[in-house]
Amino acid sequence: MPKLTQTFVKSIAVASDGVQTFYMDDELIGFGLRVSATKKVFYLQMRVGRKVLKRKIGEYGPMTVDQARKHALLMKAQLIDGKDPYEERHKGASDATLEELLDEYKNEVSHRASSKKSIDAAKRRFGELAGKAFKTKPDGRSNEKIEVVDVTLPSWLKRPYREITQDEVLARFDLVSRMLPKRKRADGVLKPITRTTNHHFKYLQAAYNYAISKYRLSRAGFINPVSILKTARRWSRINRRSGFLDTTKQNFVKWWHACEALEAVVCDYILFTLITGSRSIETATLRWPDVDLKQGEMVFRDTKNGQDYTFPIAPLARKILERRHKEKINDFVFGYADSKNGHVVCPPQYHIKLVREACGQHWSMHDLRRTFTTALTRLNVHAFTISHLMKHSANNSMTLSYAPPTQEQLLEALTRLEEHLLEQVCPSASNDEAHQPMAEAA
């Protein structure tokens, strides 16, 4: 085979479709040219140990023969020294730490602000961790005595993320899923933080998948170490939460009056969330430019499914909005001077705790959405109307996407809900009195 020169390579005709022709240089062993129907590519082939490595150098045209020969000599020297530039290119930053990986995943992938906070919380979970945990799972089938022991876990954050093994993931997941929260539950029951553990390891799995895709780590034989949790069936089974406030019980009246005892803006925020069925963050971030009291409409922007929703303003909601507008302090409807975000803290845990103590009932902000749907169902409101008010994606129902409820239907449903709630709280009040502000209606 002749020496590969610029004249020789230029004279070679391209191959037929589906055919590749190889030419080896007779001077530099392993240096060759692959000719296909569309291009000519320089490559280097050599044996390293028991492996025969074949590495692409570059394409003829952008690269001359002399340049390719120099690259081949350099690559050959690197391979002899045990350094493979091809592997280095595709494995990414092999010495990057787990903390750097999680930060890269958080910053380079599009996330909502709440998701970024969750990733930060997950990152702390993979740092040094100490606390108490069940010695065995309390819901397991073992006859062992259930004990609570002190546990300490080392930090993974400064370790190269590619060094963390499947066995380590299994061991840490099993232990963390048996750990107890630092704050006691309101009902006093000891339960491990399995839901939170699932979420944190899901973020870890997603960060690894991101690195594997970005740096093509699978070419170097790297697999996601968190994937072992599915193979080993370790993911904790999480039951969907079902808590809600029963609006037909006396406890609901106590809850309502306990909310009215809070400072006005927080009370309005909680009750507005209930009567609109909104997510707490949607209520907290509602802005005045999206509220039109003259037209009787409000717009919830960029909801969980990425869509904007325009809803009518029912009577009680109007009273709350009018009162908030009189006390407006910034661009947020529920502006809060003591909050760094400018709006009521979401969720307002301190105030939720006060209401729990006052009414003797455990509840959360998301329970209000289930209360909203339960009450509307009792009022025989159509399921499609409820789904739309909940801002659920229309993709779940083709019929809903073709025939969404009208603004009149939405207003009727919201008004009936408000009347139902006020009848429970103020059964003796007239309709006009029921639509007064809560403090007055009480």
Coordinates of C-alpha atoms in Angstrom, one line a residue, residues 27 35 43 77 136 163 205 249 270 282 296 311 313 330 375 380 387 391 414 426:
E27 CA 5.1 4.5 6.5
V35 CA -13.5 6.3 1.8
Y43 CA -8.3 7.2 11.2
A77 CA 1.8 8.4 21.7
T136 CA -36.0 -2.2 60.5
E163 CA -17.3 6.6 41.6
Q205 CA -31.4 9.7 39.0
K249 CA -68.9 19.1 59.7
I270 CA -56.0 30.9 52.7
E282 CA -50.7 30.2 42.2
G296 CA -64.8 40.3 36.6
F311 CA -61.5 32.5 35.4
I313 CA -64.5 36.3 39.8
N330 CA -46.8 46.0 45.8
A375 CA -67.6 20.2 47.9
N380 CA -73.3 17.9 41.5
S387 CA -61.2 19.6 36.1
K391 CA -56.3 23.6 36.1
L414 CA -67.8 29.0 41.9
C426 CA -73.1 31.6 58.7

